[in-house]
Amino acid sequence: QSVLTQPPSASGTPGQRVTISCSGSSSNIGNNYVYWYQQLPGTAPKLLIYRDNQRPSGVPDRFSGSKSGTSASLAISGLRSEDEADYYCAAWDDSLSGVLFGGGTKLTVL
Amino acid sequence: EVQLVQSGAEVKKPGESLKISCKGSGYRVTRFWIGWVRQMPGKGLEWMGIIYPGDSDTRYSPSFQGQVTISADKSISTAYLQWDSLEASDTAFYYCATVDGPGDSADSWGQGTLVTVSS
């Protein structure tokens, strides 16, 4: 099964701003909304960003999403130790008629 | 508050059958589709399929078509994921999640069900 392309790892120091990229194609990111999820160790994924750049209630505004063409990004500003987690992007794929996930990015807070 | 509660961990032998559940609350049962996602040990997320409990319209990911059965009982707001003959490679966490509909991704997630298949 194809995946959206994310870097396997990212890192930053407390207070820094980090971005995680997600690359797809016209059948997924280019034509459908992008979602971002945070998965803390040993827990279920949690919705961080929906419909490209919308935050659910309760998600801090340190988290933001953007999209351009067939790529998307998640930005985390004011990095905190509790942000250390796996982050996944996702988008509906018209060819698959289902959701495609990125391979996941492990964020380390140094 | 939307909440999904999944059934408990299972330990099964290869060849055995299994049905796990996902019960929704805090919303009208016809409001959302329910999706299922697999996460194998140490790996990423994989979309398995979605079902609309209102009329049991089901869409499978090609990778899982014929491998599992997704069903729902609207009367008790519960969705199910079923295997007829488990394999060791089915060992994974399985998550259910609400989905607005085809074209959207997962919103609220269940806590996950760990399925272990071992002889």
CSV table of C-alpha atoms in Angstrom, one decimal:
chain,number,residue,atom,x,y,z
A,1,GLN,CA,0.0,0.0,0.0
A,2,SER,CA,1.4,3.4,-1.0
A,3,VAL,CA,2.1,5.9,1.7
A,4,LEU,CA,2.5,9.7,1.9
A,5,THR,CA,6.1,10.6,2.3
A,6,GLN,CA,7.3,12.0,5.6
A,7,PRO,CA,10.9,12.3,7.0
A,8,PRO,CA,11.4,9.4,9.5
A,9,SER,CA,12.7,11.7,12.2
A,10,ALA,CA,12.9,15.3,13.3
A,11,SER,CA,14.3,17.0,16.3
A,12,GLY,CA,14.6,20.4,18.1
A,13,THR,CA,15.4,22.0,21.4
A,14,PRO,CA,12.8,23.4,23.8
A,15,GLY,CA,11.3,26.7,22.5
A,16,GLN,CA,12.4,26.0,18.9
A,17,ARG,CA,10.1,25.8,15.9
A,18,VAL,CA,10.1,22.6,13.9
A,19,THR,CA,8.3,21.6,10.7
A,20,ILE,CA,7.4,18.2,9.4
A,21,SER,CA,6.7,17.7,5.7
A,22,CYS,CA,4.3,15.4,4.0
A,23,SER,CA,4.5,14.8,0.2
A,24,GLY,CA,1.8,13.2,-1.9
A,25,SER,CA,0.2,13.4,-5.3
A,26,SER,CA,-2.8,14.9,-7.1
A,27,SER,CA,-5.0,11.9,-6.2
A,28,ASN,CA,-4.6,12.6,-2.4
A,29,ILE,CA,-3.1,15.8,-1.0
A,30,GLY,CA,-3.6,17.7,-4.3
A,31,ASN,CA,-7.4,17.0,-4.3
A,32,ASN,CA,-8.4,16.3,-0.7
A,33,TYR,CA,-7.9,17.6,2.8
A,34,VAL,CA,-4.8,16.8,4.9
A,35,TYR,CA,-5.0,15.7,8.5
A,36,TRP,CA,-2.3,15.4,11.1
A,37,TYR,CA,-2.2,13.1,14.1
A,38,GLN,CA,0.0,12.9,17.2
A,39,GLN,CA,0.7,9.5,18.8
A,40,LEU,CA,2.4,9.6,22.2
A,41,PRO,CA,4.2,6.4,23.3
A,42,GLY,CA,1.7,3.7,24.2
A,43,THR,CA,-1.4,5.6,23.3
A,44,ALA,CA,-3.9,5.9,20.5
A,45,PRO,CA,-3.4,8.6,17.8
A,46,LYS,CA,-5.0,12.0,18.5
A,47,LEU,CA,-6.2,14.4,15.9
A,48,LEU,CA,-4.1,17.6,15.8
A,49,ILE,CA,-5.1,19.2,12.5
A,50,TYR,CA,-8.0,18.6,10.2
A,51,ARG,CA,-9.0,19.9,6.8
A,52,ASP,CA,-5.5,21.2,6.1
A,53,ASN,CA,-5.2,23.9,8.8
A,54,GLN,CA,-8.0,23.6,11.3
A,55,ARG,CA,-7.3,22.8,15.0
A,56,PRO,CA,-9.8,20.8,17.1
A,57,SER,CA,-10.8,22.4,20.4
A,58,GLY,CA,-8.2,21.8,23.0
A,59,VAL,CA,-5.2,21.6,20.6
A,60,PRO,CA,-2.8,24.4,21.4
A,61,ASP,CA,-2.2,27.1,18.8
A,62,ARG,CA,1.5,26.1,18.8
A,63,PHE,CA,0.4,23.5,16.3
A,64,SER,CA,-0.4,24.7,12.8
A,65,GLY,CA,-0.9,23.1,9.4
A,66,SER,CA,-0.5,24.3,5.8
A,67,LYS,CA,-0.8,22.9,2.3
A,68,SER,CA,0.5,23.8,-1.1
A,69,GLY,CA,-0.2,21.7,-4.2
A,70,THR,CA,0.6,18.1,-3.4
A,71,SER,CA,2.6,18.8,-0.2
A,72,ALA,CA,1.7,19.7,3.4
A,73,SER,CA,3.5,20.7,6.5
A,74,LEU,CA,2.9,20.6,10.3
A,75,ALA,CA,4.6,23.3,12.3
A,76,ILE,CA,5.2,23.2,16.0
A,77,SER,CA,6.4,26.4,17.6
A,78,GLY,CA,7.6,26.8,21.2
A,79,LEU,CA,8.6,23.2,21.3
A,80,ARG,CA,8.0,21.4,24.6
A,81,SER,CA,9.3,18.1,26.0
A,82,GLU,CA,5.7,16.7,26.0
A,83,ASP,CA,5.6,17.2,22.2
A,84,GLU,CA,8.0,14.2,21.8
A,85,ALA,CA,5.9,11.7,19.9
A,86,ASP,CA,5.2,10.2,16.5
A,87,TYR,CA,3.4,12.4,14.0
A,88,TYR,CA,1.4,11.2,11.0
A,89,CYS,CA,-0.1,13.0,8.1
A,90,ALA,CA,-3.2,11.5,6.2
A,91,ALA,CA,-5.4,12.3,3.3
A,92,TRP,CA,-8.1,10.6,1.3
A,93,ASP,CA,-6.8,9.0,-1.9
A,94,ASP,CA,-9.2,9.1,-4.8
A,95,SER,CA,-7.5,6.2,-6.6
A,96,LEU,CA,-7.5,4.0,-3.5
A,97,SER,CA,-10.9,5.2,-2.4
A,98,GLY,CA,-9.5,5.2,1.1
A,99,VAL,CA,-7.2,7.1,3.5
A,100,LEU,CA,-3.5,7.1,3.0
A,101,PHE,CA,-1.2,7.7,5.9
A,102,GLY,CA,2.3,9.0,5.9
A,103,GLY,CA,5.0,6.7,7.3
A,104,GLY,CA,5.3,8.8,10.4
A,105,THR,CA,7.9,11.1,11.8
A,106,LYS,CA,9.4,10.5,15.2
A,107,LEU,CA,10.0,13.9,16.9
A,108,THR,CA,12.7,14.1,19.5
A,109,VAL,CA,13.0,17.1,21.9
A,110,LEU,CA,16.7,17.4,22.7
B,1,GLU,CA,-18.5,14.3,24.0
B,2,VAL,CA,-17.8,11.8,21.3
B,3,GLN,CA,-16.4,8.6,22.8
B,4,LEU,CA,-15.4,5.3,21.2
B,5,VAL,CA,-14.7,2.3,23.6
B,6,GLN,CA,-13.2,-0.8,22.1
B,7,SER,CA,-13.2,-4.4,23.4
B,8,GLY,CA,-10.3,-5.8,25.4
B,9,ALA,CA,-7.0,-7.4,24.3
B,10,GLU,CA,-7.2,-10.8,22.7
B,11,VAL,CA,-4.7,-13.7,22.5
B,12,LYS,CA,-5.6,-16.2,19.8
B,13,LYS,CA,-4.0,-19.2,17.9
B,14,PRO,CA,-3.5,-19.2,14.2
B,15,GLY,CA,-6.6,-20.4,12.4
B,16,GLU,CA,-9.0,-19.2,15.0
B,17,SER,CA,-11.7,-16.7,14.4
B,18,LEU,CA,-12.2,-13.3,16.2
B,19,LYS,CA,-14.6,-10.4,16.3
B,20,ILE,CA,-13.6,-7.2,18.1
B,21,SER,CA,-16.0,-4.3,18.8
B,22,CYS,CA,-16.1,-0.5,19.0
B,23,LYS,CA,-19.0,1.2,20.8
B,24,GLY,CA,-19.8,4.8,20.2
B,25,SER,CA,-21.5,7.3,22.5
B,26,GLY,CA,-22.1,11.0,22.7
B,27,TYR,CA,-23.4,11.4,19.2
B,28,ARG,CA,-26.3,10.3,16.9
B,29,VAL,CA,-25.4,7.0,15.4
B,30,THR,CA,-26.2,8.3,11.9
B,31,ARG,CA,-23.8,11.2,12.2
B,32,PHE,CA,-20.5,9.5,11.5
B,33,TRP,CA,-18.9,6.6,9.6
B,34,ILE,CA,-16.6,4.4,11.6
B,35,GLY,CA,-13.1,3.6,10.3
B,36,TRP,CA,-10.7,0.8,11.3
B,37,VAL,CA,-6.9,1.3,11.3
B,38,ARG,CA,-4.2,-1.3,11.9
B,39,GLN,CA,-0.8,-0.6,13.6
B,40,MET,CA,1.6,-3.5,13.5
B,41,PRO,CA,4.3,-3.7,16.3
B,42,GLY,CA,6.7,-0.7,15.9
B,43,LYS,CA,5.1,0.3,12.5
B,44,GLY,CA,2.9,3.0,11.1
B,45,LEU,CA,-0.9,3.4,10.6
B,46,GLU,CA,-2.7,1.5,7.9
B,47,TRP,CA,-6.3,2.2,6.7
B,48,MET,CA,-8.5,-0.9,6.6
B,49,GLY,CA,-11.9,0.5,5.7
B,50,ILE,CA,-15.0,2.3,6.8
B,51,ILE,CA,-18.6,1.6,7.5
B,52,TYR,CA,-21.7,3.7,7.8
B,53,PRO,CA,-23.7,2.2,10.7
B,54,GLY,CA,-26.9,3.9,9.4
B,55,ASP,CA,-27.2,1.5,6.4
B,56,SER,CA,-24.0,-0.7,6.7
B,57,ASP,CA,-22.5,0.8,3.5
B,58,THR,CA,-18.9,-0.5,3.7
B,59,ARG,CA,-15.8,0.4,1.8
B,60,TYR,CA,-12.6,-1.7,2.2
B,61,SER,CA,-9.0,-0.7,1.5
B,62,PRO,CA,-7.7,-3.0,-1.4
B,63,SER,CA,-5.1,-4.4,1.0
B,64,PHE,CA,-7.7,-5.7,3.4
B,65,GLN,CA,-10.5,-6.6,1.1
B,66,GLY,CA,-11.3,-10.3,1.6
B,67,GLN,CA,-9.0,-10.5,4.7
B,68,VAL,CA,-11.4,-9.0,7.2
B,69,THR,CA,-15.1,-8.2,7.6
B,70,ILE,CA,-16.4,-4.9,8.9
B,71,SER,CA,-19.9,-4.8,10.2
B,72,ALA,CA,-22.1,-2.7,12.5
B,73,ASP,CA,-25.2,-2.9,14.6
B,74,LYS,CA,-27.0,0.5,14.5
B,75,SER,CA,-29.3,-0.4,17.4
B,76,ILE,CA,-26.4,-0.5,19.9
B,77,SER,CA,-24.1,2.0,18.1
B,78,THR,CA,-21.4,-0.6,17.7
B,79,ALA,CA,-19.0,-1.5,14.9
B,80,TYR,CA,-17.1,-4.7,14.5
B,81,LEU,CA,-14.0,-6.0,12.8
B,82,GLN,CA,-13.9,-9.8,12.2
B,83,TRP,CA,-11.5,-12.4,11.0
B,84,ASP,CA,-12.5,-15.9,10.0
B,85,SER,CA,-9.0,-17.4,10.2
B,86,LEU,CA,-6.2,-15.5,12.0
B,87,GLU,CA,-2.6,-15.5,11.0
B,88,ALA,CA,0.5,-14.6,13.1
B,89,SER,CA,0.8,-11.5,10.8
B,90,ASP,CA,-2.5,-10.2,12.1
B,91,THR,CA,-0.8,-9.4,15.4
B,92,ALA,CA,-1.3,-5.7,15.8
B,93,PHE,CA,-3.2,-2.9,17.5
B,94,TYR,CA,-6.5,-2.2,15.9
B,95,TYR,CA,-8.1,1.3,16.3
B,96,CYS,CA,-11.6,2.4,15.4
B,97,ALA,CA,-12.3,6.1,14.7
B,98,THR,CA,-15.1,8.4,13.6
B,99,VAL,CA,-15.0,9.7,10.1
B,100,ASP,CA,-17.3,12.3,8.6
B,101,GLY,CA,-17.5,10.3,5.4
B,102,PRO,CA,-15.7,9.1,2.3
B,103,GLY,CA,-13.2,11.8,1.4
B,104,ASP,CA,-12.4,12.6,5.1
B,105,SER,CA,-10.0,11.0,7.6
B,106,ALA,CA,-10.3,9.9,11.2
B,107,ASP,CA,-11.5,12.3,13.9
B,108,SER,CA,-12.1,10.8,17.3
B,109,TRP,CA,-10.2,7.5,18.1
B,110,GLY,CA,-10.9,4.5,20.3
B,111,GLN,CA,-8.3,3.4,22.8
B,112,GLY,CA,-7.2,0.5,20.6
B,113,THR,CA,-7.5,-3.3,20.8
B,114,LEU,CA,-4.3,-5.4,20.9
B,115,VAL,CA,-4.7,-8.7,19.0
B,116,THR,CA,-1.9,-11.2,19.5
B,117,VAL,CA,-1.9,-14.4,17.3
B,118,SER,CA,0.6,-17.0,18.4
B,119,SER,CA,0.8,-20.8,18.6
